[in-house]
PDB file of C-alpha atoms in Angstrom:
ATOM      1  CA  UNK A  12     -28.402  24.003 -10.660  1.00 59.00           C
ATOM      2  CA  UNK A  13     -28.282  24.693  -6.905  1.00 63.00           C
ATOM      3  CA  UNK A  14     -27.555  21.928  -4.397  1.00 71.00           C
ATOM      4  CA  UNK A  15     -29.430  21.730  -1.111  1.00 76.00           C
ATOM      5  CA  UNK A  16     -26.733  23.077   1.205  1.00 72.00           C
ATOM      6  CA  UNK A  17     -28.109  21.005   4.118  1.00 80.00           C
ATOM      7  CA  UNK A  18     -26.630  18.002   2.289  1.00 90.00           C
ATOM      8  CA  UNK A  19     -23.137  19.579   2.223  1.00 93.00           C
ATOM      9  CA  UNK A  20     -21.665  19.509   5.723  1.00 94.00           C
ATOM     10  CA  UNK A  21     -18.729  21.752   6.502  1.00 94.00           C
ATOM     11  CA  UNK A  22     -16.415  22.084   9.474  1.00 95.00           C
ATOM     12  CA  UNK A  23     -16.255  25.340  11.458  1.00 95.00           C
ATOM     13  CA  UNK A  24     -13.282  26.464   9.362  1.00 95.00           C
ATOM     14  CA  UNK A  25     -15.259  25.971   6.143  1.00 94.00           C
ATOM     15  CA  UNK A  26     -13.531  22.749   5.001  1.00 96.00           C
ATOM     16  CA  UNK A  27     -15.542  19.689   3.823  1.00 97.00           C
ATOM     17  CA  UNK A  28     -16.639  17.645   6.836  1.00 96.00           C
ATOM     18  CA  UNK A  29     -14.848  14.267   6.777  1.00 97.00           C
ATOM     19  CA  UNK A  30     -11.786  14.983   4.621  1.00 98.00           C
ATOM     20  CA  UNK A  31     -11.122  18.373   6.224  1.00 97.00           C
ATOM     21  CA  UNK A  32     -10.008  19.749   2.862  1.00 98.00           C
ATOM     22  CA  UNK A  33     -10.600  23.004   0.947  1.00 97.00           C
ATOM     23  CA  UNK A  34     -11.007  23.195  -2.849  1.00 96.00           C
ATOM     24  CA  UNK A  35      -7.388  24.348  -3.339  1.00 95.00           C
ATOM     25  CA  UNK A  36      -6.058  21.354  -1.339  1.00 97.00           C
ATOM     26  CA  UNK A  37      -6.518  18.667  -3.969  1.00 97.00           C
ATOM     27  CA  UNK A  38      -4.895  17.997  -7.316  1.00 98.00           C
ATOM     28  CA  UNK A  39      -6.565  16.639 -10.456  1.00 97.00           C
ATOM     29  CA  UNK A  40      -4.521  13.418 -10.303  1.00 98.00           C
ATOM     30  CA  UNK A  41      -5.237  11.555  -7.072  1.00 98.00           C
ATOM     31  CA  UNK A  42      -3.785   8.255  -5.920  1.00 98.00           C
ATOM     32  CA  UNK A  43      -5.816   6.499  -3.277  1.00 98.00           C
ATOM     33  CA  UNK A  44      -4.624   3.923  -0.788  1.00 97.00           C
ATOM     34  CA  UNK A  45      -6.529   2.264   2.034  1.00 96.00           C
ATOM     35  CA  UNK A  46      -4.002   2.460   4.817  1.00 96.00           C
ATOM     36  CA  UNK A  47      -2.911   5.927   6.023  1.00 97.00           C
ATOM     37  CA  UNK A  48       0.514   4.479   6.759  1.00 95.00           C
ATOM     38  CA  UNK A  49       0.864   3.678   3.066  1.00 96.00           C
ATOM     39  CA  UNK A  50       0.533   7.329   1.992  1.00 97.00           C
ATOM     40  CA  UNK A  51       4.206   7.957   2.700  1.00 96.00           C
ATOM     41  CA  UNK A  52       5.241   4.971   0.554  1.00 95.00           C
ATOM     42  CA  UNK A  53       3.612   6.834  -2.378  1.00 97.00           C
ATOM     43  CA  UNK A  54       4.623  10.365  -1.564  1.00 97.00           C
ATOM     44  CA  UNK A  55       8.267   9.477  -1.123  1.00 96.00           C
ATOM     45  CA  UNK A  56       8.324   9.184  -4.902  1.00 95.00           C
ATOM     46  CA  UNK A  57       7.248  12.863  -5.259  1.00 96.00           C
ATOM     47  CA  UNK A  58       9.986  15.323  -6.129  1.00 96.00           C
ATOM     48  CA  UNK A  59       8.482  17.657  -3.521  1.00 97.00           C
ATOM     49  CA  UNK A  60       5.673  17.724  -0.970  1.00 98.00           C
ATOM     50  CA  UNK A  61       3.777  20.959  -0.286  1.00 97.00           C
ATOM     51  CA  UNK A  62       0.886  19.767   1.913  1.00 97.00           C
ATOM     52  CA  UNK A  63       0.382  17.145   4.587  1.00 98.00           C
ATOM     53  CA  UNK A  64      -2.987  17.045   6.267  1.00 98.00           C
ATOM     54  CA  UNK A  65      -4.982  14.471   8.185  1.00 98.00           C
ATOM     55  CA  UNK A  66      -8.496  14.137   9.612  1.00 97.00           C
ATOM     56  CA  UNK A  67      -9.602  10.775  10.958  1.00 96.00           C
ATOM     57  CA  UNK A  68      -8.245   8.049   8.666  1.00 97.00           C
ATOM     58  CA  UNK A  69      -8.040  10.461   5.744  1.00 98.00           C
ATOM     59  CA  UNK A  70      -4.454  11.506   5.245  1.00 98.00           C
ATOM     60  CA  UNK A  71      -3.419  13.545   2.168  1.00 98.00           C
ATOM     61  CA  UNK A  72      -0.006  14.456   0.775  1.00 98.00           C
ATOM     62  CA  UNK A  73       0.154  16.909  -2.157  1.00 98.00           C
ATOM     63  CA  UNK A  74       3.266  17.462  -4.215  1.00 98.00           C
ATOM     64  CA  UNK A  75       4.953  17.489  -7.600  1.00 97.00           C
ATOM     65  CA  UNK A  76       6.306  14.594  -9.647  1.00 96.00           C
ATOM     66  CA  UNK A  77       8.409  15.745 -12.623  1.00 94.00           C
ATOM     67  CA  UNK A  78       6.442  18.996 -12.620  1.00 94.00           C
ATOM     68  CA  UNK A  79       3.000  17.283 -12.467  1.00 95.00           C
ATOM     69  CA  UNK A  80       0.795  18.155  -9.424  1.00 97.00           C
ATOM     70  CA  UNK A  81      -0.265  14.945  -7.696  1.00 98.00           C
ATOM     71  CA  UNK A  82      -2.072  13.951  -4.545  1.00 98.00           C
ATOM     72  CA  UNK A  83      -2.154  10.727  -2.546  1.00 98.00           C
ATOM     73  CA  UNK A  84      -5.086  10.192  -0.160  1.00 98.00           C
ATOM     74  CA  UNK A  85      -5.877   7.339   2.224  1.00 98.00           C
ATOM     75  CA  UNK A  86      -9.514   6.207   2.172  1.00 98.00           C
ATOM     76  CA  UNK A  87      -9.685   3.720   4.976  1.00 97.00           C
ATOM     77  CA  UNK A  88     -11.322   0.299   4.362  1.00 97.00           C
ATOM     78  CA  UNK A  89     -14.570  -0.448   2.503  1.00 97.00           C
ATOM     79  CA  UNK A  90     -17.038   1.188   0.175  1.00 97.00           C
ATOM     80  CA  UNK A  91     -18.719   3.050   3.061  1.00 97.00           C
ATOM     81  CA  UNK A  92     -15.536   5.111   3.267  1.00 98.00           C
ATOM     82  CA  UNK A  93     -15.333   5.358  -0.538  1.00 98.00           C
ATOM     83  CA  UNK A  94     -18.862   6.912  -0.563  1.00 98.00           C
ATOM     84  CA  UNK A  95     -17.479   9.652   1.684  1.00 98.00           C
ATOM     85  CA  UNK A  96     -14.187  10.135  -0.176  1.00 98.00           C
ATOM     86  CA  UNK A  97     -15.452  10.289  -3.759  1.00 98.00           C
ATOM     87  CA  UNK A  98     -18.481  12.463  -2.968  1.00 98.00           C
ATOM     88  CA  UNK A  99     -16.416  14.927  -0.887  1.00 98.00           C
ATOM     89  CA  UNK A 100     -13.688  15.108  -3.509  1.00 98.00           C
ATOM     90  CA  UNK A 101     -16.352  15.935  -6.043  1.00 98.00           C
ATOM     91  CA  UNK A 102     -17.950  18.540  -3.803  1.00 97.00           C
ATOM     92  CA  UNK A 103     -14.717  20.485  -3.260  1.00 97.00           C
ATOM     93  CA  UNK A 104     -13.899  20.189  -6.936  1.00 98.00           C
ATOM     94  CA  UNK A 105     -17.208  21.123  -8.501  1.00 96.00           C
ATOM     95  CA  UNK A 106     -19.395  22.975  -5.982  1.00 95.00           C
ATOM     96  CA  UNK A 107     -18.985  26.443  -4.495  1.00 92.00           C
ATOM     97  CA  UNK A 108     -18.946  25.686  -0.774  1.00 90.00           C
ATOM     98  CA  UNK A 109     -20.292  29.143   0.129  1.00 87.00           C
ATOM     99  CA  UNK A 110     -23.233  29.317  -2.303  1.00 87.00           C
ATOM    100  CA  UNK A 111     -23.993  25.639  -2.884  1.00 87.00           C
ATOM    101  CA  UNK A 112     -24.003  26.256  -6.640  1.00 90.00           C
ATOM    102  CA  UNK A 113     -22.216  24.158  -9.241  1.00 92.00           C
ATOM    103  CA  UNK A 114     -19.043  25.736 -10.527  1.00 93.00           C
ATOM    104  CA  UNK A 115     -19.300  27.087 -14.089  1.00 92.00           C
ATOM    105  CA  UNK A 116     -16.434  24.895 -15.283  1.00 93.00           C
ATOM    106  CA  UNK A 117     -16.662  21.217 -14.295  1.00 94.00           C
ATOM    107  CA  UNK A 118     -13.480  19.577 -13.058  1.00 96.00           C
ATOM    108  CA  UNK A 119     -12.693  15.982 -14.070  1.00 98.00           C
ATOM    109  CA  UNK A 120     -10.512  14.132 -11.586  1.00 98.00           C
ATOM    110  CA  UNK A 121      -8.289  11.181 -12.364  1.00 98.00           C
ATOM    111  CA  UNK A 122      -8.534   8.811  -9.388  1.00 98.00           C
ATOM    112  CA  UNK A 123      -6.171   5.854  -9.414  1.00 98.00           C
ATOM    113  CA  UNK A 124      -6.395   3.288  -6.640  1.00 98.00           C
ATOM    114  CA  UNK A 125      -3.124   1.656  -5.643  1.00 98.00           C
ATOM    115  CA  UNK A 126      -4.510  -1.282  -3.692  1.00 96.00           C
ATOM    116  CA  UNK A 127      -3.692  -4.710  -2.333  1.00 96.00           C
ATOM    117  CA  UNK A 128      -5.791  -7.698  -3.202  1.00 96.00           C
ATOM    118  CA  UNK A 129      -6.154 -11.496  -3.202  1.00 95.00           C
ATOM    119  CA  UNK A 130      -6.472 -13.559  -6.368  1.00 96.00           C
ATOM    120  CA  UNK A 131      -9.024 -16.308  -6.857  1.00 96.00           C
ATOM    121  CA  UNK A 132      -7.442 -17.699 -10.014  1.00 95.00           C
ATOM    122  CA  UNK A 133      -4.768 -20.387  -9.408  1.00 93.00           C
ATOM    123  CA  UNK A 134      -2.691 -19.306 -12.385  1.00 94.00           C
ATOM    124  CA  UNK A 135      -2.262 -15.725 -11.119  1.00 95.00           C
ATOM    125  CA  UNK A 136       0.943 -15.697  -9.145  1.00 93.00           C
ATOM    126  CA  UNK A 137       1.337 -13.775  -5.921  1.00 96.00           C
ATOM    127  CA  UNK A 138       3.331 -10.660  -6.611  1.00 95.00           C
ATOM    128  CA  UNK A 139       1.414  -9.991  -9.807  1.00 96.00           C
ATOM    129  CA  UNK A 140      -0.076  -6.572 -10.626  1.00 97.00           C
ATOM    130  CA  UNK A 141      -3.660  -6.578 -11.958  1.00 97.00           C
ATOM    131  CA  UNK A 142      -5.740  -3.876 -13.607  1.00 98.00           C
ATOM    132  CA  UNK A 143      -9.451  -4.019 -12.756  1.00 98.00           C
ATOM    133  CA  UNK A 144     -11.211  -3.680 -16.102  1.00 96.00           C
ATOM    134  CA  UNK A 145     -14.571  -4.308 -14.495  1.00 96.00           C
ATOM    135  CA  UNK A 146     -15.712  -4.242 -10.865  1.00 96.00           C
ATOM    136  CA  UNK A 147     -18.674  -6.075  -9.414  1.00 96.00           C
ATOM    137  CA  UNK A 148     -20.046  -4.808  -6.127  1.00 96.00           C
ATOM    138  CA  UNK A 149     -21.444  -7.223  -3.526  1.00 94.00           C
ATOM    139  CA  UNK A 150     -21.549  -4.359  -1.044  1.00 94.00           C
ATOM    140  CA  UNK A 151     -24.871  -2.601  -2.050  1.00 92.00           C
ATOM    141  CA  UNK A 152     -23.447   0.979  -2.110  1.00 96.00           C
ATOM    142  CA  UNK A 153     -24.503   1.901  -5.631  1.00 96.00           C
ATOM    143  CA  UNK A 154     -28.022   0.422  -5.023  1.00 93.00           C
ATOM    144  CA  UNK A 155     -28.763   3.571  -3.042  1.00 95.00           C
ATOM    145  CA  UNK A 156     -28.271   5.747  -6.170  1.00 96.00           C
ATOM    146  CA  UNK A 157     -30.491   6.028  -9.187  1.00 93.00           C
ATOM    147  CA  UNK A 158     -28.893   5.401 -12.584  1.00 93.00           C
ATOM    148  CA  UNK A 159     -29.111   3.418 -15.795  1.00 87.00           C
ATOM    149  CA  UNK A 160     -26.280   0.996 -16.435  1.00 82.00           C
ATOM    150  CA  UNK A 161     -27.696  -1.590 -18.832  1.00 74.00           C
ATOM    151  CA  UNK A 162     -24.408  -3.031 -20.187  1.00 77.00           C
ATOM    152  CA  UNK A 163     -22.928  -3.772 -16.811  1.00 81.00           C
ATOM    153  CA  UNK A 164     -26.349  -5.042 -15.565  1.00 81.00           C
ATOM    154  CA  UNK A 165     -26.020  -7.972 -17.963  1.00 89.00           C
ATOM    155  CA  UNK A 166     -22.813  -8.895 -16.177  1.00 91.00           C
ATOM    156  CA  UNK A 167     -24.462  -9.173 -12.811  1.00 91.00           C
ATOM    157  CA  UNK A 168     -27.398 -11.158 -14.166  1.00 90.00           C
ATOM    158  CA  UNK A 169     -25.054 -13.621 -15.781  1.00 91.00           C
ATOM    159  CA  UNK A 170     -23.060 -13.912 -12.567  1.00 92.00           C
ATOM    160  CA  UNK A 171     -26.080 -14.598 -10.351  1.00 91.00           C
ATOM    161  CA  UNK A 172     -27.281 -17.258 -12.827  1.00 90.00           C
ATOM    162  CA  UNK A 173     -23.829 -18.795 -12.737  1.00 93.00           C
ATOM    163  CA  UNK A 174     -23.716 -18.879  -8.929  1.00 91.00           C
ATOM    164  CA  UNK A 175     -27.310 -20.208  -8.825  1.00 87.00           C
ATOM    165  CA  UNK A 176     -28.078 -17.812  -5.953  1.00 81.00           C
ATOM    166  CA  UNK A 177     -31.662 -16.629  -5.598  1.00 75.00           C
ATOM    167  CA  UNK A 178     -31.390 -14.283  -2.655  1.00 73.00           C
ATOM    168  CA  UNK A 179     -32.880 -10.800  -2.574  1.00 74.00           C
ATOM    169  CA  UNK A 180     -30.332  -9.737   0.003  1.00 74.00           C
ATOM    170  CA  UNK A 181     -27.598 -10.003  -2.677  1.00 83.00           C
ATOM    171  CA  UNK A 182     -28.116  -7.465  -5.404  1.00 89.00           C
ATOM    172  CA  UNK A 183     -24.787  -6.945  -7.156  1.00 93.00           C
ATOM    173  CA  UNK A 184     -23.959  -4.029  -9.400  1.00 95.00           C
ATOM    174  CA  UNK A 185     -21.116  -3.581 -11.899  1.00 95.00           C
ATOM    175  CA  UNK A 186     -19.160  -0.820 -13.570  1.00 96.00           C
ATOM    176  CA  UNK A 187     -16.254  -0.598 -15.979  1.00 96.00           C
ATOM    177  CA  UNK A 188     -13.066   1.408 -15.375  1.00 97.00           C
ATOM    178  CA  UNK A 189     -12.226   4.461 -17.435  1.00 97.00           C
ATOM    179  CA  UNK A 190     -11.185   3.377 -20.953  1.00 97.00           C
ATOM    180  CA  UNK A 191      -8.405   5.987 -21.272  1.00 97.00           C
ATOM    181  CA  UNK A 192      -6.715   5.105 -18.003  1.00 98.00           C
ATOM    182  CA  UNK A 193      -7.064   1.378 -18.675  1.00 97.00           C
ATOM    183  CA  UNK A 194      -5.476   1.610 -22.089  1.00 97.00           C
ATOM    184  CA  UNK A 195      -2.744   3.937 -20.795  1.00 97.00           C
ATOM    185  CA  UNK A 196      -1.633   1.739 -17.894  1.00 97.00           C
ATOM    186  CA  UNK A 197      -1.994  -1.430 -19.958  1.00 96.00           C
ATOM    187  CA  UNK A 198       1.334  -0.369 -21.486  1.00 94.00           C
ATOM    188  CA  UNK A 199       3.077  -1.658 -18.357  1.00 95.00           C
ATOM    189  CA  UNK A 200       0.498  -3.916 -16.608  1.00 96.00           C
ATOM    190  CA  UNK A 201      -0.571  -6.749 -18.881  1.00 94.00           C
ATOM    191  CA  UNK A 202      -2.916  -8.706 -16.561  1.00 95.00           C
ATOM    192  CA  UNK A 203      -6.482  -7.504 -16.232  1.00 96.00           C
ATOM    193  CA  UNK A 204      -9.827  -8.925 -15.245  1.00 96.00           C
ATOM    194  CA  UNK A 205     -12.902  -8.475 -13.097  1.00 96.00           C
ATOM    195  CA  UNK A 206     -12.527  -7.408  -9.476  1.00 97.00           C
ATOM    196  CA  UNK A 207     -15.222  -8.500  -7.024  1.00 97.00           C
ATOM    197  CA  UNK A 208     -15.666  -5.956  -4.217  1.00 97.00           C
ATOM    198  CA  UNK A 209     -16.958  -7.439  -0.943  1.00 95.00           C
ATOM    199  CA  UNK A 210     -18.697  -5.817   2.002  1.00 93.00           C
ATOM    200  CA  UNK A 211     -16.293  -7.357   4.497  1.00 95.00           C
ATOM    201  CA  UNK A 212     -13.074  -9.267   4.896  1.00 94.00           C
ATOM    202  CA  UNK A 213     -14.124 -12.472   6.606  1.00 94.00           C
ATOM    203  CA  UNK A 214     -17.542 -13.993   5.827  1.00 93.00           C
ATOM    204  CA  UNK A 215     -18.101 -11.950   2.654  1.00 92.00           C
ATOM    205  CA  UNK A 216     -14.781 -13.151   1.331  1.00 93.00           C
ATOM    206  CA  UNK A 217     -15.590 -16.769   2.211  1.00 91.00           C
ATOM    207  CA  UNK A 218     -13.284 -16.928   5.263  1.00 92.00           C
ATOM    208  CA  UNK A 219     -14.761 -19.465   7.694  1.00 91.00           C
ATOM    209  CA  UNK A 220     -13.651 -18.810  11.262  1.00 93.00           C
ATOM    210  CA  UNK A 221     -16.215 -19.550  13.946  1.00 96.00           C
ATOM    211  CA  UNK A 222     -19.552 -18.614  12.274  1.00 95.00           C
ATOM    212  CA  UNK A 223     -20.851 -20.996   9.575  1.00 93.00           C
ATOM    213  CA  UNK A 224     -20.902 -19.466   6.033  1.00 92.00           C
ATOM    214  CA  UNK A 225     -24.170 -19.030   4.236  1.00 89.00           C
ATOM    215  CA  UNK A 226     -22.613 -19.560   0.804  1.00 86.00           C
ATOM    216  CA  UNK A 227     -20.032 -22.331   0.992  1.00 82.00           C
ATOM    217  CA  UNK A 228     -17.257 -22.650  -1.650  1.00 85.00           C
ATOM    218  CA  UNK A 229     -18.238 -19.251  -3.062  1.00 89.00           C
ATOM    219  CA  UNK A 230     -14.731 -18.419  -4.259  1.00 89.00           C
ATOM    220  CA  UNK A 231     -14.469 -21.677  -6.190  1.00 88.00           C
ATOM    221  CA  UNK A 232     -17.701 -20.841  -7.940  1.00 91.00           C
ATOM    222  CA  UNK A 233     -16.580 -17.273  -8.634  1.00 93.00           C
ATOM    223  CA  UNK A 234     -13.336 -18.339 -10.279  1.00 91.00           C
ATOM    224  CA  UNK A 235     -15.159 -20.325 -13.023  1.00 93.00           C
ATOM    225  CA  UNK A 236     -17.188 -17.324 -14.109  1.00 93.00           C
ATOM    226  CA  UNK A 237     -16.437 -15.510 -17.399  1.00 91.00           C
ATOM    227  CA  UNK A 238     -17.806 -12.303 -19.002  1.00 90.00           C
ATOM    228  CA  UNK A 239     -16.508 -11.122 -22.384  1.00 85.00           C
ATOM    229  CA  UNK A 240     -13.684 -13.624 -21.928  1.00 87.00           C
ATOM    230  CA  UNK A 241     -12.730 -11.926 -18.654  1.00 90.00           C
ATOM    231  CA  UNK A 242     -12.519 -13.880 -15.378  1.00 94.00           C
ATOM    232  CA  UNK A 243     -13.050 -12.697 -11.849  1.00 96.00           C
ATOM    233  CA  UNK A 244      -9.379 -12.316 -10.952  1.00 96.00           C
ATOM    234  CA  UNK A 245      -9.369 -10.890  -7.482  1.00 97.00           C
ATOM    235  CA  UNK A 246     -11.283  -9.734  -4.387  1.00 96.00           C
ATOM    236  CA  UNK A 247     -11.089  -6.379  -2.666  1.00 97.00           C
ATOM    237  CA  UNK A 248     -13.256  -4.005  -0.628  1.00 97.00           C
ATOM    238  CA  UNK A 249     -13.180  -0.630  -2.546  1.00 98.00           C
ATOM    239  CA  UNK A 250     -13.020  -0.802  -6.332  1.00 98.00           C
ATOM    240  CA  UNK A 251     -16.714  -1.133  -7.254  1.00 97.00           C
ATOM    241  CA  UNK A 252     -17.607   1.937  -5.183  1.00 98.00           C
ATOM    242  CA  UNK A 253     -14.829   3.979  -6.837  1.00 98.00           C
ATOM    243  CA  UNK A 254     -15.864   2.960 -10.342  1.00 98.00           C
ATOM    244  CA  UNK A 255     -19.567   3.497  -9.757  1.00 97.00           C
ATOM    245  CA  UNK A 256     -19.349   6.885  -8.132  1.00 98.00           C
ATOM    246  CA  UNK A 257     -16.651   8.185 -10.488  1.00 98.00           C
ATOM    247  CA  UNK A 258     -18.680   7.110 -13.546  1.00 97.00           C
ATOM    248  CA  UNK A 259     -21.839   8.801 -12.288  1.00 97.00           C
ATOM    249  CA  UNK A 260     -20.019  12.001 -11.227  1.00 97.00           C
ATOM    250  CA  UNK A 261     -17.953  12.247 -14.404  1.00 97.00           C
ATOM    251  CA  UNK A 262     -14.470  11.396 -13.132  1.00 98.00           C
ATOM    252  CA  UNK A 263     -11.946   8.948 -14.520  1.00 98.00           C
ATOM    253  CA  UNK A 264     -10.962   5.984 -12.331  1.00 98.00           C
ATOM    254  CA  UNK A 265      -8.769   2.895 -12.400  1.00 98.00           C
ATOM    255  CA  UNK A 266      -7.859   0.325  -9.767  1.00 98.00           C
ATOM    256  CA  UNK A 267      -4.371  -1.134  -9.839  1.00 98.00           C
ATOM    257  CA  UNK A 268      -3.942  -4.170  -7.557  1.00 97.00           C
ATOM    258  CA  UNK A 269      -0.873  -5.815  -6.049  1.00 97.00           C
ATOM    259  CA  UNK A 270      -1.726  -9.459  -5.498  1.00 97.00           C
ATOM    260  CA  UNK A 271      -0.483 -10.406  -2.009  1.00 96.00           C
ATOM    261  CA  UNK A 272      -2.347 -13.722  -1.656  1.00 95.00           C
ATOM    262  CA  UNK A 273      -3.923 -16.469  -3.714  1.00 94.00           C
ATOM    263  CA  UNK A 274      -7.083 -17.721  -2.046  1.00 94.00           C
ATOM    264  CA  UNK A 275      -7.196 -20.888  -4.165  1.00 93.00           C
ATOM    265  CA  UNK A 276      -3.581 -22.044  -3.733  1.00 93.00           C
ATOM    266  CA  UNK A 277      -3.211 -20.680  -0.231  1.00 92.00           C
ATOM    267  CA  UNK A 278       0.026 -18.805  -1.097  1.00 94.00           C
ATOM    268  CA  UNK A 279       0.952 -15.517   0.581  1.00 94.00           C
ATOM    269  CA  UNK A 280       3.625 -12.928  -0.214  1.00 93.00           C
ATOM    270  CA  UNK A 281       6.405 -12.936   2.411  1.00 91.00           C
ATOM    271  CA  UNK A 282       7.530  -9.351   1.773  1.00 92.00           C
ATOM    272  CA  UNK A 283       4.419  -7.315   0.758  1.00 93.00           C
ATOM    273  CA  UNK A 284       6.238  -3.989   0.941  1.00 93.00           C
ATOM    274  CA  UNK A 285       8.456  -5.001  -1.955  1.00 94.00           C
ATOM    275  CA  UNK A 286       5.462  -5.837  -4.170  1.00 95.00           C
ATOM    276  CA  UNK A 287       3.572  -2.705  -3.240  1.00 95.00           C
ATOM    277  CA  UNK A 288       6.607  -0.528  -3.894  1.00 94.00           C
ATOM    278  CA  UNK A 289       7.156  -2.197  -7.266  1.00 95.00           C
ATOM    279  CA  UNK A 290       3.550  -1.330  -8.214  1.00 96.00           C
ATOM    280  CA  UNK A 291       4.003   2.281  -7.120  1.00 96.00           C
ATOM    281  CA  UNK A 292       7.307   2.686  -9.022  1.00 95.00           C
ATOM    282  CA  UNK A 293       5.883   1.228 -12.248  1.00 95.00           C
ATOM    283  CA  UNK A 294       2.791   3.422 -11.967  1.00 96.00           C
ATOM    284  CA  UNK A 295       4.902   6.543 -11.498  1.00 95.00           C
ATOM    285  CA  UNK A 296       6.903   5.743 -14.648  1.00 91.00           C
ATOM    286  CA  UNK A 297       3.834   6.846 -16.603  1.00 92.00           C
ATOM    287  CA  UNK A 298       2.557   9.691 -14.452  1.00 90.00           C
ATOM    288  CA  UNK A 299       4.478  12.391 -16.283  1.00 84.00           C
ATOM    289  CA  UNK A 300       2.380  12.120 -19.450  1.00 83.00           C
ATOM    290  CA  UNK A 301      -0.933  10.994 -18.003  1.00 88.00           C
TER     291      UNK A 301
END
């Protein structure tokens, strides 16, 4: 199979356009964070760092942790950025940039999001760490791709019926995380649920500032929803895009979330850095044998 090279944009030096990376500048285990400033909080756990590179909001540190090659990459905010990051990681991993042909041997990446999030369940305490078993996308990204996803489709149908929303502008999609990564990290993180990925931080997450909201009390309706005994536990802006694109491209993915706020109780973490670092440290306890 040969890819239309006009769809693969390179920089003058031959690196992939947005990330500015070459195929040899990414490891098979990749931690993603939204904020470029958070990259150093992950890479300081590496035993050594052999690459630091940045283009736009995409900062990467490569290194070793107990002999295992690992990368940490900032994605910026939102699934629009996730579309760029996951596709370009796949391009430099599985396509010959000079010929446009697929590599003979397919590379499977393990992409683990270390993110921050807000809970919509009153019983989930701030400071908790949650694994996203499922992700529902209210952002429309995966609706631009063609695929069959019948099991997860039943999740979105049930959700829209539960919300009693009949609006063609809202067409959610859903994907499950990678089973292996979920079972592996469940050894240390016991809370899991459904993450709802929104297209924005204010109105889409039911924050009413100066513009009236179209769907009032949306979060209160979301927190009473169940699917396979799983509740919608938290809101974010990236997970659904990561899960969908990784599933369709053949990569493993998991989203690990530090809960910094509870939207129902109104509680906020006073020292978020402590919670985030705790999540990173616990995650790295299992990296050696991933």
